[in-house]
CSV table of C-alpha atoms and ligand atoms in Angstrom, one decimal:
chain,number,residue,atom,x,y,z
T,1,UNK,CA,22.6,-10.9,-33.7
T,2,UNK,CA,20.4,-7.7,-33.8
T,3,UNK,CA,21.6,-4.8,-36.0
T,4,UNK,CA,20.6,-1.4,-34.3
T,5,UNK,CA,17.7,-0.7,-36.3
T,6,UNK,CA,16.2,-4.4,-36.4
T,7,UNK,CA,13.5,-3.6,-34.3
T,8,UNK,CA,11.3,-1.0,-33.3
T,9,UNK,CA,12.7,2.1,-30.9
T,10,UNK,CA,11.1,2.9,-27.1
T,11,UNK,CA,8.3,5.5,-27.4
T,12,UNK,CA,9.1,9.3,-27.7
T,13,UNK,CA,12.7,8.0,-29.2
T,14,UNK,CA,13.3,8.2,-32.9
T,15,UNK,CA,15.3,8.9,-35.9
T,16,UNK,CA,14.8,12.2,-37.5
T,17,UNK,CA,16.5,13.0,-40.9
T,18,UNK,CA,18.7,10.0,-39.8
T,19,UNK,CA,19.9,11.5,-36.3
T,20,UNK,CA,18.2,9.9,-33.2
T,21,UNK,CA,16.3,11.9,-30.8
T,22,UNK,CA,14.3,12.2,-27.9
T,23,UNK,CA,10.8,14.0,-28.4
T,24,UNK,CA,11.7,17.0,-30.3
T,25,UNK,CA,15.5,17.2,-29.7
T,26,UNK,CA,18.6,15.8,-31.2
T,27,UNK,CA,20.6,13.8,-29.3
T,28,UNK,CA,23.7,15.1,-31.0
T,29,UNK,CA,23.0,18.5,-30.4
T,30,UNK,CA,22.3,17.7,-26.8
T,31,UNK,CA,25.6,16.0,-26.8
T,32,UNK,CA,27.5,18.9,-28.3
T,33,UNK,CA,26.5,21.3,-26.0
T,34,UNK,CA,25.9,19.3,-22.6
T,35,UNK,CA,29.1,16.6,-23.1
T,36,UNK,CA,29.0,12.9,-22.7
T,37,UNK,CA,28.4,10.4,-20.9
T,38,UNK,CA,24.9,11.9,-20.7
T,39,UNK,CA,21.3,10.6,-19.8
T,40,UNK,CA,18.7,12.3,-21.5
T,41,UNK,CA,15.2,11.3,-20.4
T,42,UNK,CA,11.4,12.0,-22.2
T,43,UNK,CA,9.0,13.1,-19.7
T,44,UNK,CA,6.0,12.0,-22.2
T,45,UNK,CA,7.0,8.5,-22.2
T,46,UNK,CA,7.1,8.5,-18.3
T,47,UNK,CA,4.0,10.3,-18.2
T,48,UNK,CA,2.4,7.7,-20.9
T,49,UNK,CA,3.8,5.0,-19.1
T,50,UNK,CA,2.1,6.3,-15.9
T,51,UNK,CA,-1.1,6.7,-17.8
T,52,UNK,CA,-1.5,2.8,-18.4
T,53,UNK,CA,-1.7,2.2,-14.5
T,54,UNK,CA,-3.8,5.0,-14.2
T,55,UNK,CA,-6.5,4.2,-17.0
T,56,UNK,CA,-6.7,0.8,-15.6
T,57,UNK,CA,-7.3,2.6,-12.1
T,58,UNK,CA,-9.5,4.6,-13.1
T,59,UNK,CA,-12.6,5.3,-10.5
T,60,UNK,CA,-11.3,3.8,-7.8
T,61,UNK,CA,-9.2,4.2,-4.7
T,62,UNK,CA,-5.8,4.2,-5.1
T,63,UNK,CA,-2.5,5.4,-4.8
T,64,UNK,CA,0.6,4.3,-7.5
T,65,UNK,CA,3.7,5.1,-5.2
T,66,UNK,CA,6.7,5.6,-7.5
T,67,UNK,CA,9.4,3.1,-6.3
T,68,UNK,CA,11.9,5.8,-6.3
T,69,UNK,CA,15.3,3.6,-6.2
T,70,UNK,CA,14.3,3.2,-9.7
T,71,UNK,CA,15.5,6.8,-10.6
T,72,UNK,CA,15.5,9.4,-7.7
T,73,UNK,CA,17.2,13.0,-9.8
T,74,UNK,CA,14.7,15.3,-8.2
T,75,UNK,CA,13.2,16.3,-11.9
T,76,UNK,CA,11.8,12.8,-12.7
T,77,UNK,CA,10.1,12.7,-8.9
T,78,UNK,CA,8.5,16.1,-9.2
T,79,UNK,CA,7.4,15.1,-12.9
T,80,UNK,CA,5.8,12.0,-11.7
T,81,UNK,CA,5.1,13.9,-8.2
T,82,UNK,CA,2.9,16.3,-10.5
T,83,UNK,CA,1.1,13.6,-12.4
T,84,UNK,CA,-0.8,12.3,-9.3
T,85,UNK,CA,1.8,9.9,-7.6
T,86,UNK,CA,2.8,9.2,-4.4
T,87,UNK,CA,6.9,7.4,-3.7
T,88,UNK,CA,7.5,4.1,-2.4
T,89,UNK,CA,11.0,4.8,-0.2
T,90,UNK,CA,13.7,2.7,1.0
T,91,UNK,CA,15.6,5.1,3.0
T,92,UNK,CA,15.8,7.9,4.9
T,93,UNK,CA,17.8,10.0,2.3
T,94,UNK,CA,15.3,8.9,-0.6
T,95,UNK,CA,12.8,10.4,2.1
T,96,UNK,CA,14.4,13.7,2.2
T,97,UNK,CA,14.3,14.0,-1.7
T,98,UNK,CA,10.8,12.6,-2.0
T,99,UNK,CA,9.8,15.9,0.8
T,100,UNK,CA,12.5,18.0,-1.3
T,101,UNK,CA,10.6,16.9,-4.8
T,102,UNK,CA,6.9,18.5,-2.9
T,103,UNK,CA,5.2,14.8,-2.0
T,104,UNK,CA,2.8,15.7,0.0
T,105,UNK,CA,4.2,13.2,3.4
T,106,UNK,CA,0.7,11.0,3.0
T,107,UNK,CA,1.6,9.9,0.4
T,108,UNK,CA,4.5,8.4,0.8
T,109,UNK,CA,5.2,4.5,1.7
T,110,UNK,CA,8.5,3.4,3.6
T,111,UNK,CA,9.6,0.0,2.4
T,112,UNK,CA,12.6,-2.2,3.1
T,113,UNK,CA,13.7,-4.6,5.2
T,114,UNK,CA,16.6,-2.3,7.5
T,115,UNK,CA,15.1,0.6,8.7
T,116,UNK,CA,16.7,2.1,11.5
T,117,UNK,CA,15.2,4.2,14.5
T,118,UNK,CA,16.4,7.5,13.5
T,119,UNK,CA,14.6,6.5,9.9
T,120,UNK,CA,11.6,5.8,11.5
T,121,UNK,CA,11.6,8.9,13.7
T,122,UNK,CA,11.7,11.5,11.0
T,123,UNK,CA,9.4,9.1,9.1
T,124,UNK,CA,7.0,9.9,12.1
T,125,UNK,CA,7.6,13.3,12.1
T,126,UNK,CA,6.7,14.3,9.0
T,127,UNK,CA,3.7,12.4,8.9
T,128,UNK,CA,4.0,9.6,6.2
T,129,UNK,CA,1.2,7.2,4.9
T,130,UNK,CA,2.8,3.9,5.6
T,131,UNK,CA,5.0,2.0,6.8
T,132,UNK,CA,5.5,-1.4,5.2
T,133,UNK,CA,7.3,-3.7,7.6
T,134,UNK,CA,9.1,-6.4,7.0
T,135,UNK,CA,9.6,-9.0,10.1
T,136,UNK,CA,8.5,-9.1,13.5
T,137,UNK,CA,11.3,-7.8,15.5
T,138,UNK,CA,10.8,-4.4,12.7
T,139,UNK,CA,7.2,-4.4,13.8
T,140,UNK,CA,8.0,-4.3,17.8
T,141,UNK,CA,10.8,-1.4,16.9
T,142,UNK,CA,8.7,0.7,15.0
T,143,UNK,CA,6.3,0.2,18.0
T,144,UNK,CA,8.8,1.2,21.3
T,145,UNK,CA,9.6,4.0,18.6
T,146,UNK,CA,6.0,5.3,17.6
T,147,UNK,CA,4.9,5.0,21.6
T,148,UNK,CA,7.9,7.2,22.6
T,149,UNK,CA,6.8,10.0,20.2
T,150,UNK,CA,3.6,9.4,21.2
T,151,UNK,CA,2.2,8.3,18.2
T,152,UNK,CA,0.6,5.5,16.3
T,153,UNK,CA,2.5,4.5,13.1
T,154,UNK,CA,0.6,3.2,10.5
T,155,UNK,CA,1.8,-0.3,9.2
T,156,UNK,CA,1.4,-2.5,6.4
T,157,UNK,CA,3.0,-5.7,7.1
T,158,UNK,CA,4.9,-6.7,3.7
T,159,UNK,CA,3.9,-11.0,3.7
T,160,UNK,CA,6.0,-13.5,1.6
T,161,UNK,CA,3.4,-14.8,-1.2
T,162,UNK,CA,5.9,-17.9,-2.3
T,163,UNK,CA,5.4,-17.9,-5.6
T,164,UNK,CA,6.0,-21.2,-7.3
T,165,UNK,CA,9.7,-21.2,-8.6
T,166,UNK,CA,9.2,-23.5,-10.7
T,167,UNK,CA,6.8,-22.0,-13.0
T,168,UNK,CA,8.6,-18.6,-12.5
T,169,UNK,CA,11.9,-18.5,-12.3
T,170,UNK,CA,12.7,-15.1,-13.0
T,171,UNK,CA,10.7,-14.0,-9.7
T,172,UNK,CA,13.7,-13.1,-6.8
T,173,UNK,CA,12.2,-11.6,-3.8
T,174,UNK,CA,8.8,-13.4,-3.2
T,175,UNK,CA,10.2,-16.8,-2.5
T,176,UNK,CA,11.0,-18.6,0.9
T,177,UNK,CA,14.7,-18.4,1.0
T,178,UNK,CA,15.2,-14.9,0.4
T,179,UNK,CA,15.4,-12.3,3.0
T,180,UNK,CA,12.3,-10.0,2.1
T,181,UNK,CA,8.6,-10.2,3.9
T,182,UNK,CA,6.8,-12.2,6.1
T,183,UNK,CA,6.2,-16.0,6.0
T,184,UNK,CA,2.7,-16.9,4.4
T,185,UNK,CA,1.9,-19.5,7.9
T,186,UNK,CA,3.4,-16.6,10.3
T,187,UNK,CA,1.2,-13.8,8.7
T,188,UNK,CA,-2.0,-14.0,10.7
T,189,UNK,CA,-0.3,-14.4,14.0
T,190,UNK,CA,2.3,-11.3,13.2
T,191,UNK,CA,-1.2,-8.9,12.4
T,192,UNK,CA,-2.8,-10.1,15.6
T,193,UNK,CA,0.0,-9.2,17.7
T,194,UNK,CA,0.7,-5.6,15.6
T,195,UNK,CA,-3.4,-4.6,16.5
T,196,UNK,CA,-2.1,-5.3,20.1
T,197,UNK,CA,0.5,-2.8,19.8
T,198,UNK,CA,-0.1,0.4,21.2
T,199,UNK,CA,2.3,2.2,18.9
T,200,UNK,CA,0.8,0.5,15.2
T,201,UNK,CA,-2.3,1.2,13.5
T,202,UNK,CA,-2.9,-1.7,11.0
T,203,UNK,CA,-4.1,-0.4,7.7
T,204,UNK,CA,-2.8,-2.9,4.8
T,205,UNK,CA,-1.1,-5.5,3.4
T,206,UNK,CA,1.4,-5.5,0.6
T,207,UNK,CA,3.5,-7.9,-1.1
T,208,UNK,CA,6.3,-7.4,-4.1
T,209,UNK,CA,7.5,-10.8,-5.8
T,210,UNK,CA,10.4,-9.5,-7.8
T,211,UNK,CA,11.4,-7.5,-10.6
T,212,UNK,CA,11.4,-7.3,-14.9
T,213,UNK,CA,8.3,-9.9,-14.6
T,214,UNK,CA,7.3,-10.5,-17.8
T,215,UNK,CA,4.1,-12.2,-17.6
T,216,UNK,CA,1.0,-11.9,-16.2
T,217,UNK,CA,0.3,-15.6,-14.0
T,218,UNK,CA,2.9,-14.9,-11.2
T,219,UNK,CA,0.9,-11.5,-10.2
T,220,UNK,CA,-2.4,-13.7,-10.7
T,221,UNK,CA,-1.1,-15.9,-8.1
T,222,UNK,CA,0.4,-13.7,-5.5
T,223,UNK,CA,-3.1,-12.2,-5.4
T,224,UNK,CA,-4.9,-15.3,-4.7
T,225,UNK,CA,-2.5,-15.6,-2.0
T,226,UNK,CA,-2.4,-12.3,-0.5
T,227,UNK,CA,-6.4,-12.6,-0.9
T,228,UNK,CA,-6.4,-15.8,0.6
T,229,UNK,CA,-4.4,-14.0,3.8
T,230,UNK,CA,-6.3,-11.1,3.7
T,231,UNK,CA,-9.7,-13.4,4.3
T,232,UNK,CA,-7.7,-15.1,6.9
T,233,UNK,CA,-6.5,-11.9,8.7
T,234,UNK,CA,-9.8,-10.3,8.5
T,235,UNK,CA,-11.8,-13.6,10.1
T,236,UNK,CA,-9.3,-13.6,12.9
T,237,UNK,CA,-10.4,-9.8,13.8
T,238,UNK,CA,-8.3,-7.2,12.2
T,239,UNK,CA,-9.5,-5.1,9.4
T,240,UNK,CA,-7.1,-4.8,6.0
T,241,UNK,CA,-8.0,-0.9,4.7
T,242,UNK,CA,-5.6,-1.4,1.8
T,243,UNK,CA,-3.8,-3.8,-0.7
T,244,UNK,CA,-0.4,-3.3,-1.7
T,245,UNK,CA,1.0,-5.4,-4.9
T,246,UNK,CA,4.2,-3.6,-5.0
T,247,UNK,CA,6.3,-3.2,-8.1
T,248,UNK,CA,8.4,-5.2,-10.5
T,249,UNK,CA,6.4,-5.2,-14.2
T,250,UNK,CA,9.4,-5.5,-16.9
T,251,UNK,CA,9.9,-3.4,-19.8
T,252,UNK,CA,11.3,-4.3,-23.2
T,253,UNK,CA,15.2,-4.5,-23.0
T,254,UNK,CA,15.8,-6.7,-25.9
T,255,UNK,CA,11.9,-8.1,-27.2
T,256,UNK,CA,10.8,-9.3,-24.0
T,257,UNK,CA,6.5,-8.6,-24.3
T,258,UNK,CA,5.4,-7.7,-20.8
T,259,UNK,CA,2.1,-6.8,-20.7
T,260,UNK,CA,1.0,-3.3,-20.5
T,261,UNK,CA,0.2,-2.0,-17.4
T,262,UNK,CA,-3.3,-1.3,-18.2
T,263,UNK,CA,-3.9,-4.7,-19.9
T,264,UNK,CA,-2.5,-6.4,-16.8
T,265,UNK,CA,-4.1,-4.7,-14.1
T,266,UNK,CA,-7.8,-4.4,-16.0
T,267,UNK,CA,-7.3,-8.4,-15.9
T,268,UNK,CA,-6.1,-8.3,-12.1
T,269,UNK,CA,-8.7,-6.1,-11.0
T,270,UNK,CA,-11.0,-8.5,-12.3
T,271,UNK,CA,-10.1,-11.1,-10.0
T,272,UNK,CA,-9.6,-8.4,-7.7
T,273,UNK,CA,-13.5,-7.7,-8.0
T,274,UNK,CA,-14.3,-11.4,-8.5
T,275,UNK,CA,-12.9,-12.3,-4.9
T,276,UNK,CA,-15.5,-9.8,-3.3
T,277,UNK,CA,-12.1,-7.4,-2.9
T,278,UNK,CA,-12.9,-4.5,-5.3
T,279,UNK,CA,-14.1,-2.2,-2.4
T,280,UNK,CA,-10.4,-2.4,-1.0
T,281,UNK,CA,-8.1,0.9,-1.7
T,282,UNK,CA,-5.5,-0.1,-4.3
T,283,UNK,CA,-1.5,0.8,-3.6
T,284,UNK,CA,0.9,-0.1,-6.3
T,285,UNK,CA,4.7,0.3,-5.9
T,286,UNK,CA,5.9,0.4,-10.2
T,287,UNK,CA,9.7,1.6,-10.8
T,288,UNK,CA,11.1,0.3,-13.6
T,289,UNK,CA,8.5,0.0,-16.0
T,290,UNK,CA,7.6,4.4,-15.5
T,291,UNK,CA,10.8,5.6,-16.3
T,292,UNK,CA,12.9,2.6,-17.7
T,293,UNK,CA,12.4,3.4,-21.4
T,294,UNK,CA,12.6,7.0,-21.0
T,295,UNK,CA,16.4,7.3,-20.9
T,296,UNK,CA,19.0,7.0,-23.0
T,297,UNK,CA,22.7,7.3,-22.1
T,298,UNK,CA,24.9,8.7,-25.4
T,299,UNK,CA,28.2,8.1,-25.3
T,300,UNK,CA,31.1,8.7,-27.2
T,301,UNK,CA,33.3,6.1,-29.0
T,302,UNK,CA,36.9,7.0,-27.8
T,303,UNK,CA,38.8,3.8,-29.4
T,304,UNK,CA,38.6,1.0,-31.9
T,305,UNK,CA,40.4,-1.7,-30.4
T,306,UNK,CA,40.0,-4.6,-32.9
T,307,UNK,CA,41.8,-8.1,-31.6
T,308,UNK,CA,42.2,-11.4,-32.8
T,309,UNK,CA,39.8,-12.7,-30.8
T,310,UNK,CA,37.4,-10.1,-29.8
T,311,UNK,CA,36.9,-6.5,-31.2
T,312,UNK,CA,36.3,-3.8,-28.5
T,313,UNK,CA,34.9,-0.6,-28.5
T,314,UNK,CA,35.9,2.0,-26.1
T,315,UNK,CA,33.1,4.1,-25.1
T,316,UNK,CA,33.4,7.4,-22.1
T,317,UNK,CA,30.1,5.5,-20.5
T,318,UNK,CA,31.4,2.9,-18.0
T,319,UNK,CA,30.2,0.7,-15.4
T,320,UNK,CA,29.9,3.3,-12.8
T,321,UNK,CA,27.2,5.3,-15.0
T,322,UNK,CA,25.7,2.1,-16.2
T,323,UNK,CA,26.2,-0.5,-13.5
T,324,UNK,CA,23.3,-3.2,-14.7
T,325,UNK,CA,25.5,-5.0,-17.1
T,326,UNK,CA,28.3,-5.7,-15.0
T,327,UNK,CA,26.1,-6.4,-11.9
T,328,UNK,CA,23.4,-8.6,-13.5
T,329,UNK,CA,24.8,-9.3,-17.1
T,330,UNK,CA,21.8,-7.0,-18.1
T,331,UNK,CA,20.8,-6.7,-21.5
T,332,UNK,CA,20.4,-2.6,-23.1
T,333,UNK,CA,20.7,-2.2,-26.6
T,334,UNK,CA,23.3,0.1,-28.2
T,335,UNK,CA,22.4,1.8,-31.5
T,336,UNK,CA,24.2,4.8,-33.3
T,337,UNK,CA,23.1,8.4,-32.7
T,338,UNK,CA,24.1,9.0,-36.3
T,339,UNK,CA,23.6,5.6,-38.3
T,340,UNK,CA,26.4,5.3,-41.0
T,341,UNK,CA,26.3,3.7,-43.8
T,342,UNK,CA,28.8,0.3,-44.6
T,343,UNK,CA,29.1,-3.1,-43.1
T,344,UNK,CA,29.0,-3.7,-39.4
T,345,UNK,CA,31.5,-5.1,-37.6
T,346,UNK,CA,31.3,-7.1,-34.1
T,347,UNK,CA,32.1,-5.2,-30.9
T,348,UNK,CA,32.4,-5.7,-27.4
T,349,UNK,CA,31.2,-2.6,-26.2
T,350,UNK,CA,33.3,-1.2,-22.9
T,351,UNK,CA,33.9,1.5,-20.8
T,352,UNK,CA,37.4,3.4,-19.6
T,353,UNK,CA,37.6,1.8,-15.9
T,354,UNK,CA,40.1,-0.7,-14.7
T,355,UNK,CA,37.9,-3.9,-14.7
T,356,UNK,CA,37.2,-6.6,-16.9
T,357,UNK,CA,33.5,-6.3,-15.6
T,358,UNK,CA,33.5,-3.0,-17.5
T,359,UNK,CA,31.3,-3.7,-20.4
T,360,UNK,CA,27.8,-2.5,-21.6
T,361,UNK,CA,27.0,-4.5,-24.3
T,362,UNK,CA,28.8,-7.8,-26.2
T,363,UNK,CA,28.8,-8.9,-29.3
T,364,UNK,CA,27.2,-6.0,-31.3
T,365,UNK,CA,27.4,-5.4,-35.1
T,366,UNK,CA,28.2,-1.3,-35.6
T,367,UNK,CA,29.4,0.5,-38.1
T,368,UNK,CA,31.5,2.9,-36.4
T,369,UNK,CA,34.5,5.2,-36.4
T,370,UNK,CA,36.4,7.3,-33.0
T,371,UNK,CA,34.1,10.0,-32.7
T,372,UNK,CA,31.1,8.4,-33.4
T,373,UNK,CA,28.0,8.9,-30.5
T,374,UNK,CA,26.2,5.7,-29.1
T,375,UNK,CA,22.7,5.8,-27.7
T,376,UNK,CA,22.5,3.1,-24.5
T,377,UNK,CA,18.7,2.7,-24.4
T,378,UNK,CA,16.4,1.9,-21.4
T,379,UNK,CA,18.8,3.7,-19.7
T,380,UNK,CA,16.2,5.4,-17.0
T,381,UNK,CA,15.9,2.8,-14.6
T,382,UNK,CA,18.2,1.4,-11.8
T,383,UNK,CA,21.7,3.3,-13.9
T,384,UNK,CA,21.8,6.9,-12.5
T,385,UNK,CA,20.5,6.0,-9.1
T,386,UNK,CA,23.4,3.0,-9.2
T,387,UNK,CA,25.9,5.5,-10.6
T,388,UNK,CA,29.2,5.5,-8.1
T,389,UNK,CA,32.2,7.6,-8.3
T,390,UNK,CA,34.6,4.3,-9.0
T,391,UNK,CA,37.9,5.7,-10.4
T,392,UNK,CA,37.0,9.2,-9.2
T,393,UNK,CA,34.7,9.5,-12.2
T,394,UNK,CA,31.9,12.4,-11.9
T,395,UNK,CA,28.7,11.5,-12.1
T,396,UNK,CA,27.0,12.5,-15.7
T,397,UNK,CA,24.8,15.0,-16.8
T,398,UNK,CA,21.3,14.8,-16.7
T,399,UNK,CA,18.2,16.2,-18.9
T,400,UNK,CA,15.1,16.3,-19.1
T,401,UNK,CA,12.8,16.6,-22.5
T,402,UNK,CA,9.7,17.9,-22.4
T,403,UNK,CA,8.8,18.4,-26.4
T,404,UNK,CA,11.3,21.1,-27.1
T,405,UNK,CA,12.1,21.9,-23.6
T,406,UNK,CA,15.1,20.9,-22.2
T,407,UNK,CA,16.2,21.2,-18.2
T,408,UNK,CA,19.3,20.5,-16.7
T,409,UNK,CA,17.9,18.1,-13.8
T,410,UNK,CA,21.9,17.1,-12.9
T,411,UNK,CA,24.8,18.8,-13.7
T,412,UNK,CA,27.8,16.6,-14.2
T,413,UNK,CA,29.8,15.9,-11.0
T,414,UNK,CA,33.5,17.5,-11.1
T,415,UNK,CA,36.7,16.0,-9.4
T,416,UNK,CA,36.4,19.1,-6.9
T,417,UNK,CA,32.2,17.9,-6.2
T,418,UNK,CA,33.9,14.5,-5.0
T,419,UNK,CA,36.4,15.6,-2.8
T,420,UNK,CA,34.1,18.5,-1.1
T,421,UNK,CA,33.5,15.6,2.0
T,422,UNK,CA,37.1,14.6,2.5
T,423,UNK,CA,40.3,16.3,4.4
T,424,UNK,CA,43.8,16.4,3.8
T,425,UNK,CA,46.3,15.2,6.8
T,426,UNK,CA,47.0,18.0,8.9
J,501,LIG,C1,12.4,-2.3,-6.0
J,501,LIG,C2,11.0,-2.3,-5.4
J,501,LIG,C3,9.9,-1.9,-6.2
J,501,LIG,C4,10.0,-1.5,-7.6
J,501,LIG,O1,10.3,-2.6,-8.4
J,501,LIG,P1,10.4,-2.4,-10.0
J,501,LIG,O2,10.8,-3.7,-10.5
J,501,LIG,O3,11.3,-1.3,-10.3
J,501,LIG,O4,9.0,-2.0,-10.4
J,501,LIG,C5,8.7,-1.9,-5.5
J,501,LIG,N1,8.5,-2.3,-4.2
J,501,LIG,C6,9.6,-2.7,-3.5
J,501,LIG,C7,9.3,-3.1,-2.1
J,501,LIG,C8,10.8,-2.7,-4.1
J,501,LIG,O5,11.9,-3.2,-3.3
């Protein structure tokens, strides 16, 4: 078992005269004056993180599209708006905050495998860079749709690389058997038939093979494949202008190494180059790893429940802030905002609502008394934008550090926020 301080913080998140912080500000300040559950983010380390992919970049064409499911509060799009990138969508309301957040429409990339007409239209109407479609009856909607505007959308066609299981496990959506992109033997005959469509303009390919990837060999083989298809789509007569690899680079939850961004794409660019491909415009699609370890959730220790078989902690953060744990067993680590002195104890770490599945950590030695504020950390991916209302529980605050600047980016839902949509019988 790890005690909260066994190993090293994420970057802009320290102690400072014993109380944990994010760039210059205390959390327990924040706390104090903002109320809990809270997620307090460091625009510096989402701005560094975005720095690796953009060092390794550097000089050529390209275009890192946030994927904004990751975290879509308006404040962390227009920060990483501002520092050069473009959004990777998924929907039609992620496109109205990515034209809300000042994207400039080009620049924005439509992915997902159930886009619906009305989707596509505004998509068309406000003029984005690409659509990246999934299957072939997609492809033949998005055309009727793009000829009846009278326009020519342009498309990407997401292919299926079918990364050996075997070796990598962990990879979940570029498989056979799962329901995203386009089978590797069906690819060349799907781009033929899209250059034939008089409502498509084919500019790229793209692939995404999953998500917290860890190592560098399943990226090093989904490019030789989508290489190998780009070769094969090109011979057959239909020009590739771009290269998509999509997302999913891990961070460190609980000492898993990933590479760094720049590390990993200096050696995929080299292959990249190698394969006669370094003229192609680069697209990237990286959530997680830009603004993962920028958040923190602190939350306040309501009860000590000890038990004869298990000790639990009862925290105002639950699985509705913080769904990751109770969805995919996720791992974040949990230290004290104030570290007290004394023996830990072993805690199951849990939140107020009414399900066992309410937990956000298990097993962890703290030293702690009622009162006390927790810091959940790697808190700024794939919580806030999974944050539901379950048990008529407001959505928290949010802030955003920038040094010694703090901005409200959300304020914390109230009971009357939730009901604003619903009517009482007449
Ligand atoms: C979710 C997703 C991403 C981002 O994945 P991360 O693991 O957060 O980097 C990129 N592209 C597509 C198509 C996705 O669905």
């Amino acid at each position: 078992m790890k005690t909260a301080s066994s190993h090293s913080l994420p970057p802009h998140i320290h102690y400072l005269d014993g109380q944990l912080g994010v760039e210059q500000r205390s959390l327990e300040a924040l706390a104090r004056e903002h109320g809990t559950p809270l997620f307090v983010y460091s625009q510096a380390a989402m701005l560094d993180a975005l720095g690796g992919y953009q060092r390794a970049l550097a000089g050529r064409e390209h275009l890192i599209c946030y994927a904004m499911k990751a975290n879509s509060t308006l404040g962390i799009l227009q920060s990483l708006v501002r520092a050069g990138c473009g959004l990777d969508i998924v929907s039609g309301g992620e496109l109205e905050r990515a034209l809300a957040a000042g994207v400039t429409p080009e620049r924005i990339i439509f992915s997902g495998v159930g886009k619906t007409r009305a989707e596509m239209r505004r998509a068309l109407a406000v003029g984005i860079g690409c659509f990246n479609v999934e299957s072939r009856a997609e492809l033949d909607v998005l055309d009727a749709v793009a000829q009846e505007v009278g326009q020519r959308a342009p498309v990407s066609i997401r292919v299926n690389p079918n990364v050996d299981a075997k070796t990598h496990p962990y990879i979940s959506t570029g498989l056979k058997g799962n329901k995203f992109g386009i089978a590797h033997e069906d690819v060349v005959a799907t781009y033929q038939h899209a250059a034939t469509c008089r409502g498509l303009r084919v500019v790229g390919i793209d692939c995404h093979i999953g998500s917290q990837i860890t190592q560098t060999e399943p990226y090093l083989d989904a490019m030789d494949r989508v290489l190998d298809l780009v070769q094969a789509i090109e011979t057959s007569g239909v020009a590739i202008a771009h290269i998509d690899f999509g997302g999913g680079l891990g961070i460190d939850y609980n000492a898993d190494a990933p590479p760094p961004a720049q590390q990993l794409w200096t050696q995929l660019l080299h292959k990249l180059d190698a394969r006669g491909f370094g003229d192609r415009k680069i697209l990237l699609e990286p959530g997680r790893s830009l603004v993962g370890n920028a958040g923190v959730c602190v939350t306040e220790v309501l009860y000590l429940k000890p038990g004869e078989q298990k000790n639990f902690l009862i925290v105002d953060a639950a699985m509705n802030d913080l769904p990751r744990p109770a969805m995919y067993e996720a791992f974040h680590r949990i230290v004290p905002v104030a570290p007290r002195p004394g023996a830990p104890t072993t805690w199951d770490v849990v939140g107020p609502v009414c399900e066992s599945g309410d937990w956000l950590g298990r097993d962890r030695a703290l030293a702690v008394q009622a009162g006390d504020l927790l810091a959940v950390l790697s808190a700024g991916a794939y919580c806030m934008s999974m944050a539901s209302n379950y048990n008529t529980r407001g959505r928290a605050t949010e802030l955003l550090v920038q040094g010694e600047q703090v901005t409200v980016i959300r304020q914390r839902e109230t009971a009357a926020d939730q009901m604003r949509l619903e009517s009482l019988l007449p």
